[in-house]
Structures are given as structure tokens and as C-alpha cells.
PDB file of C-alpha atoms in Angstrom:
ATOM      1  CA  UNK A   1       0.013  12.148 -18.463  1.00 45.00           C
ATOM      2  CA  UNK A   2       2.031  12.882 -15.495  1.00 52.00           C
ATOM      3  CA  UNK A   3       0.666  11.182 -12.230  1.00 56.00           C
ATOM      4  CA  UNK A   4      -0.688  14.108  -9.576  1.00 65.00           C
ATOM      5  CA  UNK A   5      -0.863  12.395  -6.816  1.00 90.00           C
ATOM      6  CA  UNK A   6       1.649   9.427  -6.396  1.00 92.00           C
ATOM      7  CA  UNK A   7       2.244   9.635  -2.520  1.00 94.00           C
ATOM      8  CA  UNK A   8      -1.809   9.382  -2.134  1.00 94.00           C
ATOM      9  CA  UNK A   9      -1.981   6.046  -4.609  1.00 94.00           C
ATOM     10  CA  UNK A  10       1.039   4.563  -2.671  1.00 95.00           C
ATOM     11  CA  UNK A  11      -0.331   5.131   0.490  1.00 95.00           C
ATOM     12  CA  UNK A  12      -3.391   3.523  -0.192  1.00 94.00           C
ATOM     13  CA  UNK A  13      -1.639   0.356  -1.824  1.00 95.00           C
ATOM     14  CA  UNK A  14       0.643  -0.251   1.017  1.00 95.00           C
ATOM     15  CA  UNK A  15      -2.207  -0.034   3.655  1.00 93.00           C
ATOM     16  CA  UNK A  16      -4.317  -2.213   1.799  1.00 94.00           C
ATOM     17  CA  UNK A  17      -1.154  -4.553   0.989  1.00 93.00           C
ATOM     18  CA  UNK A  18      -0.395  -4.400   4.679  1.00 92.00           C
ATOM     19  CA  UNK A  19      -4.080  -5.397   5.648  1.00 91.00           C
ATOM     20  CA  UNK A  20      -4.626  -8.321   3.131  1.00 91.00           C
ATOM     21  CA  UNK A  21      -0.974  -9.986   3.698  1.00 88.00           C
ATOM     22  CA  UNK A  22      -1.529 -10.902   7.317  1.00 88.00           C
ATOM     23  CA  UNK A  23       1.443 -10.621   9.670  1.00 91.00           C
ATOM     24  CA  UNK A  24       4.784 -10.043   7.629  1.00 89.00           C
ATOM     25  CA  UNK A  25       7.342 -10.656  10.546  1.00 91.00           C
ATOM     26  CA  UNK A  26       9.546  -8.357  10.365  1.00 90.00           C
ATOM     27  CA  UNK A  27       9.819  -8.329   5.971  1.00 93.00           C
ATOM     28  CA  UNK A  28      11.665  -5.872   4.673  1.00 95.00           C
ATOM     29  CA  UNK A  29       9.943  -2.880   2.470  1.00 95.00           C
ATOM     30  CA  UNK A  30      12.564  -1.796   0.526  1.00 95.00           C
ATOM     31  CA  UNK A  31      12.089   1.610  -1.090  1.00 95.00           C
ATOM     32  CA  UNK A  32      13.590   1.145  -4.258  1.00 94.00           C
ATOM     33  CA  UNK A  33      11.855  -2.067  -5.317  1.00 94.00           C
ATOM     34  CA  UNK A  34       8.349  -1.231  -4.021  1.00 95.00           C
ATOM     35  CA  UNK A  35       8.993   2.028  -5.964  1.00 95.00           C
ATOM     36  CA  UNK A  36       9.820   0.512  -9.316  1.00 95.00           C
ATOM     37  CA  UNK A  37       6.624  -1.786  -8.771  1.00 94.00           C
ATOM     38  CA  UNK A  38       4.252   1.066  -7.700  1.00 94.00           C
ATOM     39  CA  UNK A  39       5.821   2.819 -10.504  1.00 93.00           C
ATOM     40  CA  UNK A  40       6.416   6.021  -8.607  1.00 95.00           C
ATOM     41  CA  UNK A  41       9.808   7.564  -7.731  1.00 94.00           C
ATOM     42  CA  UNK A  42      11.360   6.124  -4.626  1.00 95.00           C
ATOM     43  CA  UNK A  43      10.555   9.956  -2.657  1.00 95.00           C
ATOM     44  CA  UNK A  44       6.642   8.981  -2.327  1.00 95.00           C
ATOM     45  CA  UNK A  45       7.537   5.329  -1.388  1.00 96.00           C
ATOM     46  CA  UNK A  46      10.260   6.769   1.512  1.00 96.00           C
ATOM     47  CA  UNK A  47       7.510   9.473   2.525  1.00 96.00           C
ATOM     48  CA  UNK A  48       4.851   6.829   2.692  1.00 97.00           C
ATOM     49  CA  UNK A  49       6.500   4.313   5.025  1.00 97.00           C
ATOM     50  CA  UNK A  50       7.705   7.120   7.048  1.00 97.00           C
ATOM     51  CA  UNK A  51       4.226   8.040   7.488  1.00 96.00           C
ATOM     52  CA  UNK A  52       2.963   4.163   8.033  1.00 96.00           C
ATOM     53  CA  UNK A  53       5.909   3.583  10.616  1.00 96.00           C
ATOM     54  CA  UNK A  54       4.536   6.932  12.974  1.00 95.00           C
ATOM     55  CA  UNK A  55       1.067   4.844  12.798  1.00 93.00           C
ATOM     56  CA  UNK A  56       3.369   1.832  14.073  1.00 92.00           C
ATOM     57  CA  UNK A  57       2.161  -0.263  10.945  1.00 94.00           C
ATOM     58  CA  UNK A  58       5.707  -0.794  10.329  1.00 95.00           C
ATOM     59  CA  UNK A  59       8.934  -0.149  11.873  1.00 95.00           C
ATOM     60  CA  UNK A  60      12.044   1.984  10.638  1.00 96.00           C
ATOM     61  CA  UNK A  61      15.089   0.130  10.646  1.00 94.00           C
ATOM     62  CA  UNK A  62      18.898   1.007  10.479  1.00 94.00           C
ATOM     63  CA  UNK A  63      18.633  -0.627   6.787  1.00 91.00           C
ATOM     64  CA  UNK A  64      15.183   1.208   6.112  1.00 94.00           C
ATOM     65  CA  UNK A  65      11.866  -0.034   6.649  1.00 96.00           C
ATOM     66  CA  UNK A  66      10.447  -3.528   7.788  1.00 95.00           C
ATOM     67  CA  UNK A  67       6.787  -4.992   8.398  1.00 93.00           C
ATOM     68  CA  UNK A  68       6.091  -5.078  12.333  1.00 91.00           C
ATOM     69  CA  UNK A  69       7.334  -8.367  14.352  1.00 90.00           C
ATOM     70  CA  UNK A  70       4.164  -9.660  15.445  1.00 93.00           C
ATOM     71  CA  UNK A  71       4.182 -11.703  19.133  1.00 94.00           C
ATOM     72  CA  UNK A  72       0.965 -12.804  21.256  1.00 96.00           C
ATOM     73  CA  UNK A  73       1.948  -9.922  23.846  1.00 97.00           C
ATOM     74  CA  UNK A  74       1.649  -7.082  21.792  1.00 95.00           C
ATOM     75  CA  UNK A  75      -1.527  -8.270  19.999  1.00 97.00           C
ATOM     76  CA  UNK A  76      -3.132  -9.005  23.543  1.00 98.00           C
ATOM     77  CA  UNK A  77      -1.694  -5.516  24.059  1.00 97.00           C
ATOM     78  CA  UNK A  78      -3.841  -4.046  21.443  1.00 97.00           C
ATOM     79  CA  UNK A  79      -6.971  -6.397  21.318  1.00 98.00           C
ATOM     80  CA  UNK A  80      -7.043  -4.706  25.162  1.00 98.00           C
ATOM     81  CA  UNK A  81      -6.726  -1.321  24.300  1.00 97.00           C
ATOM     82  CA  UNK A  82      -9.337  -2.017  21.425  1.00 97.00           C
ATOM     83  CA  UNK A  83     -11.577  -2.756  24.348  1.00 97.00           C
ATOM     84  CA  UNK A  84     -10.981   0.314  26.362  1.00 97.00           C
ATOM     85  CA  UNK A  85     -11.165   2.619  23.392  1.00 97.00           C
ATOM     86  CA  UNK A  86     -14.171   0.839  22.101  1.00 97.00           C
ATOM     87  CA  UNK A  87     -16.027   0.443  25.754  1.00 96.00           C
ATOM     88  CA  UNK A  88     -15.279   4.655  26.019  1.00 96.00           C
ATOM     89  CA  UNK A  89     -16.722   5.212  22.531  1.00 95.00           C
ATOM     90  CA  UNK A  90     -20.180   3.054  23.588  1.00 95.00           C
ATOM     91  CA  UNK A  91     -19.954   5.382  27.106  1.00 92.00           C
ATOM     92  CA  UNK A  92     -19.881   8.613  24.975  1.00 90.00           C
ATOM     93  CA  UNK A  93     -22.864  10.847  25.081  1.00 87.00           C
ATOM     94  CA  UNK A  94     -24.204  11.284  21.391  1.00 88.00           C
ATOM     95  CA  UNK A  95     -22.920   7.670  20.422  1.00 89.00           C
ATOM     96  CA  UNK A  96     -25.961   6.354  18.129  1.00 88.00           C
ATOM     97  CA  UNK A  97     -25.995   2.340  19.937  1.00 89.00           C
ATOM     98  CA  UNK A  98     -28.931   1.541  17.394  1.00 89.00           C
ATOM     99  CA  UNK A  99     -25.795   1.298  14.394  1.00 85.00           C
ATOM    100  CA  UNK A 100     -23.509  -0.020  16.676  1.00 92.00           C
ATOM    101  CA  UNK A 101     -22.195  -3.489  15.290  1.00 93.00           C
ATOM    102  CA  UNK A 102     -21.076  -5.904  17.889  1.00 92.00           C
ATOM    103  CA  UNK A 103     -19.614  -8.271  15.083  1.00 92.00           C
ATOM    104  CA  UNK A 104     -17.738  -4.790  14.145  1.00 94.00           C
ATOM    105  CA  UNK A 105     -16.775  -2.894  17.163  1.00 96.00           C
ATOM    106  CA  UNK A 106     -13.901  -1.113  16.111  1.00 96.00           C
ATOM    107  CA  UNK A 107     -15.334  -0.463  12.575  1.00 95.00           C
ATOM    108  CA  UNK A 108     -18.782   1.286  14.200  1.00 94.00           C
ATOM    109  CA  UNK A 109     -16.747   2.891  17.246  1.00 95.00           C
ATOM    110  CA  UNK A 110     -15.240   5.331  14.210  1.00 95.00           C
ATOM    111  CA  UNK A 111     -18.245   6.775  13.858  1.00 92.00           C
ATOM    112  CA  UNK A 112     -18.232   8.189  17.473  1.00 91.00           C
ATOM    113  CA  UNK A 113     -18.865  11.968  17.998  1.00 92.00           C
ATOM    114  CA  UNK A 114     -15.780  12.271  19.549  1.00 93.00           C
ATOM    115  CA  UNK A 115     -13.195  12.131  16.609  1.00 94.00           C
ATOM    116  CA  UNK A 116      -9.906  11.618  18.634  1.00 95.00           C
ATOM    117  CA  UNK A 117     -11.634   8.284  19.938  1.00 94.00           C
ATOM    118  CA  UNK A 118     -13.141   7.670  16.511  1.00 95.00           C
ATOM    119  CA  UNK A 119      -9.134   8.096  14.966  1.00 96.00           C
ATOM    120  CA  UNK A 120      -7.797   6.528  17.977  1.00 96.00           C
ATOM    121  CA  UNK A 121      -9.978   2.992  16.896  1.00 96.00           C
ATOM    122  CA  UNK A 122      -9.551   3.986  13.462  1.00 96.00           C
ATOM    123  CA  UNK A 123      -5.588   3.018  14.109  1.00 95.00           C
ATOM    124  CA  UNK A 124      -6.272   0.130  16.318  1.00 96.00           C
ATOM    125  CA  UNK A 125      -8.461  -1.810  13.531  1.00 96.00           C
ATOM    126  CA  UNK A 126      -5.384  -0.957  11.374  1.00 94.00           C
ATOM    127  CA  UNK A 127      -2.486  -1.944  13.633  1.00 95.00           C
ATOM    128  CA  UNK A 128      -5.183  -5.365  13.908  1.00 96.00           C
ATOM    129  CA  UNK A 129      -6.016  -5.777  10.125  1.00 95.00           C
ATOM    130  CA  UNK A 130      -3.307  -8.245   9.497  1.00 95.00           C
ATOM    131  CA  UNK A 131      -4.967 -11.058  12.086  1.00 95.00           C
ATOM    132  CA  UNK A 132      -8.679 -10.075  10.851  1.00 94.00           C
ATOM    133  CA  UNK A 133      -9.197 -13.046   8.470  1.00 93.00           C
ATOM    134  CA  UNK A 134      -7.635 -15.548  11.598  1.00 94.00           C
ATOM    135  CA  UNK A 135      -9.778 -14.023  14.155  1.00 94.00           C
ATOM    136  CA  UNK A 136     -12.751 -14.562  11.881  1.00 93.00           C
ATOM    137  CA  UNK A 137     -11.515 -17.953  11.113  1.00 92.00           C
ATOM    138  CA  UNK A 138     -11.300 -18.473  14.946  1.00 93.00           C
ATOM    139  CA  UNK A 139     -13.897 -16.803  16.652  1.00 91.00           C
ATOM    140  CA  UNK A 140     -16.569 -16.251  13.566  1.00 85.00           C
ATOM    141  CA  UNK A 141     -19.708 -14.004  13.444  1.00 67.00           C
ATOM    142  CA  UNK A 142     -22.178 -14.104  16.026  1.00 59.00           C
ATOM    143  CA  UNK A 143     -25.007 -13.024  13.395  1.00 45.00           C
ATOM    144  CA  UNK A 144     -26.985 -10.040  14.549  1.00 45.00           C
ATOM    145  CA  UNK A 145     -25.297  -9.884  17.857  1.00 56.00           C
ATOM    146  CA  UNK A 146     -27.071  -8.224  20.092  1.00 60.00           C
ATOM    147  CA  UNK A 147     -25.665  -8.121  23.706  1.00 59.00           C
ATOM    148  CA  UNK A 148     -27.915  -9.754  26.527  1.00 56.00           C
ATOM    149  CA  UNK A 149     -29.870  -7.297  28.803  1.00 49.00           C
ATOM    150  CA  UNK A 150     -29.432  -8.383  32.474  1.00 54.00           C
ATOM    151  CA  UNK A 151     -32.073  -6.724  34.838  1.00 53.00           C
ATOM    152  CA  UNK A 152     -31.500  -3.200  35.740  1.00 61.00           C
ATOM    153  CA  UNK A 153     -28.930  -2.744  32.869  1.00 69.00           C
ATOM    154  CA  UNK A 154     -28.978   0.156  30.767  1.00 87.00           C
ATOM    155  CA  UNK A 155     -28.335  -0.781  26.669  1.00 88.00           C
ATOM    156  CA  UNK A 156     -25.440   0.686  27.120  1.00 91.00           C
ATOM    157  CA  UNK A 157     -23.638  -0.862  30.231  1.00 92.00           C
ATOM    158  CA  UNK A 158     -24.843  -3.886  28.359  1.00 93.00           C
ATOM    159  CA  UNK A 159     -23.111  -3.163  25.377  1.00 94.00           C
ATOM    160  CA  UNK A 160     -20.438  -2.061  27.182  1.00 95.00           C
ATOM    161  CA  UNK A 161     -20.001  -5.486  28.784  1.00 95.00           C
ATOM    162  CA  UNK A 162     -20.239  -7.453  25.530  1.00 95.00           C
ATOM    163  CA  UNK A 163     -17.426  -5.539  24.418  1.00 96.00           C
ATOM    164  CA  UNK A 164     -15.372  -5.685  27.153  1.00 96.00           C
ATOM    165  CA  UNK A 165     -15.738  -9.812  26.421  1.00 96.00           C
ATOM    166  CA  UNK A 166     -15.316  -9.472  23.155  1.00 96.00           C
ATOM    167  CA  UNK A 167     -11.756  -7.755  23.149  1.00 97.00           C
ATOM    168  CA  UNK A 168     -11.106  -9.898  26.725  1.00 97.00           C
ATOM    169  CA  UNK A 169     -11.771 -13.261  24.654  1.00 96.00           C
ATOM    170  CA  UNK A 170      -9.009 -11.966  21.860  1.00 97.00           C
ATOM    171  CA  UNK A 171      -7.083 -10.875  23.899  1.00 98.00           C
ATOM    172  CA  UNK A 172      -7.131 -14.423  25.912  1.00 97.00           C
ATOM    173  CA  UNK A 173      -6.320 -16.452  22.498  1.00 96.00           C
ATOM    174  CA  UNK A 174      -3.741 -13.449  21.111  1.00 97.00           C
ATOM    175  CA  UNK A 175      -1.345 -16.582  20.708  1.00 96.00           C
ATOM    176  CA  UNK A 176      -3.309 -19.019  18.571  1.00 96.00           C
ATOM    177  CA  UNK A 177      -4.952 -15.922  16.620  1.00 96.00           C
ATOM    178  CA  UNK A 178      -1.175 -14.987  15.165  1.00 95.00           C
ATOM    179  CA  UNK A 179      -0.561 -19.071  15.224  1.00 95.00           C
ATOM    180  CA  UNK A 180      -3.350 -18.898  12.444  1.00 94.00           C
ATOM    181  CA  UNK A 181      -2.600 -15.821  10.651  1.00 94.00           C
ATOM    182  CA  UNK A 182       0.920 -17.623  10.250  1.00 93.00           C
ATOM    183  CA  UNK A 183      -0.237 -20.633   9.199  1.00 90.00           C
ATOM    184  CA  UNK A 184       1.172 -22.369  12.224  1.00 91.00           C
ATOM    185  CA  UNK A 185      -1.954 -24.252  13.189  1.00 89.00           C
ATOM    186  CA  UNK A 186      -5.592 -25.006  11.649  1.00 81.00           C
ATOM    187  CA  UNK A 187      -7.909 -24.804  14.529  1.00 67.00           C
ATOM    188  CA  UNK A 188     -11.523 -25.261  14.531  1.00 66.00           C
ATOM    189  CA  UNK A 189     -13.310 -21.912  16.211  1.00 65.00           C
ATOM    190  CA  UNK A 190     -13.555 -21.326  19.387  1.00 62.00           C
TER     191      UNK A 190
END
């Protein structure tokens, strides 16, 4: 039987490869050989990495494709715009706060009202997926975090605030986050 959908089925592989395999530095993708192991013709494969490179999960190269060249700057880059994205989502009128997980931010902020903030964290967590088991590893869960109340603050300038530290904390240790999704260093959490 003749495979319907094969871009669909790559697609989903190579995000979820992308995800799980932590920072790649720079790896080539070639076409041909992720083709013959997907089992799909190479036009899928090329259509699929074009696709993941516009969502700047990977990067085209003269010689094709290749996994994204990780360095502390860009991933403080992004662990800051997490937090603006993520503090405008908790800001939004219609945002439910009662689902919101703090442990989870840019996982719950994609189920915002507003769907262009919603797909704009949707990309972020993405573009972040790689260094998700060494920020864990790192920073941990704060079980059932629930963001202190200071007097006079609303739930949701509190929330707002936890965030903001959150994504300012990552942001602050973007260096020995990729250090441990590399493998560089074994560090205790912080």
C-alpha cells in the first residue's frame, strides 16, 4: 500500500528527532540518507527541512541542510524572548491563569486566546526543546509552583513576575544549560 502522506510522517520524525537529540552543532541532515532511512523519496525529506529551516530549527547550507549551531547568546536570546512572549500571553484578557503551569510556561502560554502569541511560544518551546532535559537537569521542578502574592498584587502581575524570573534565571545560566545538554559538565541544580 502506497504511503499517503510521507511529507506529514517525516515532518513529525524530524521534529521529534530534533527535540530528543539535544543540541546537534551544526550536523549535517543530508537528504538522501535521512530519506532512505525514513523510507520516503528524498522530495518529502528536501520539503521538510525546508519547512524546519523557515522555523529556524535548522539552517540551510550551501551543501544542504545542517542542525542549528547552538552558543549561550542565542539561547539567552530566546529564553528572553520566551519571557516576553510568555509575560504578554499571562497579560492577555481571556487567558484562563487557573491552568496556567509555572513549571510549563511556554507549554500553557499555547493555549492563549490570542493564537499568533499562542504559535509565536509554540516555536519558542521548539527552537528550546533541544536544552529541555539540561534545563530540567539544572534548574528542576518547583512542584505545584504557584507564584508568591505580594500585597496589592493582582494574580496576574504576580504571575507575571514569576515568569519574568523564570526565563531571567535561564537566560542568566544560557552557558552552563548548553554546557549540559553537550555533555560538557555535570552540575548539580541550581
Amino acid at each position: 500500500m502506497r504511503d499517503r502522506d510521507p511529507f506529514d510522517r517525516t515532518l513529525e520524525t524530524l521534529r521529534r528527532r530534533l527535540a530528543q537529540a539535544g543540541p546537534m552543532q551544526g550536523a549535517p541532515l543530508p537528504i538522501s540518507g535521512l530519506a532512505e532511512e525514513l523510507g520516503v523519496s528524498p522530495t518529502p525529506v528536501r520539503e521538510v527541512l525546508a519547512r524546519l529551516a523557515g522555523e529556524d530549527l535548522i539552517v540551510r547550507t550551501p551543501h544542504g541542510y545542517a542542525a542549528l549551531l547552538h552558543d549561550p547568546a542565542r539561547v539567552a536570546e530566546l529564553y528572553d524572548l520566551a519571557g516576553v512572549l510568555v509575560c504578554a500571553v499571562v497579560q492577555a484578557r481571556g487567558m484562563d491563569l487557573a491552568r496556567f503551569d509555572l513549571n510549563t510556561p511556554l507549554a500553557s502560554a499555547q493555549a492563549a486566546p490570542n493564537r499568533a502569541l499562542a504559535q509565536a511560544c509554540a516555536r519558542i518551546e521548539a527552537q528550546l526543546a533541544p536544552l529541555a532535559r539540561a534545563e530540567a537537569e539544572l534548574f528542576g521542578a518547583a512542584a505545584g509552583a504557584k507564584p508568591p502574592l505580594t500585597a496589592g498584587a493582582s494574580p496576574r502581575t504576580a504571575l507575571a513576575r514569576a515568569v519574568r524570573r523564570h526565563f531571567a534565571r535561564r537566560a542568566v545560566q544560557s552557558g552552563r544549560i548548553l554546557a549540559v545538554a553537550l555533555g560538557l559538565i555535570k552540575s548539580p541544580r541550581i
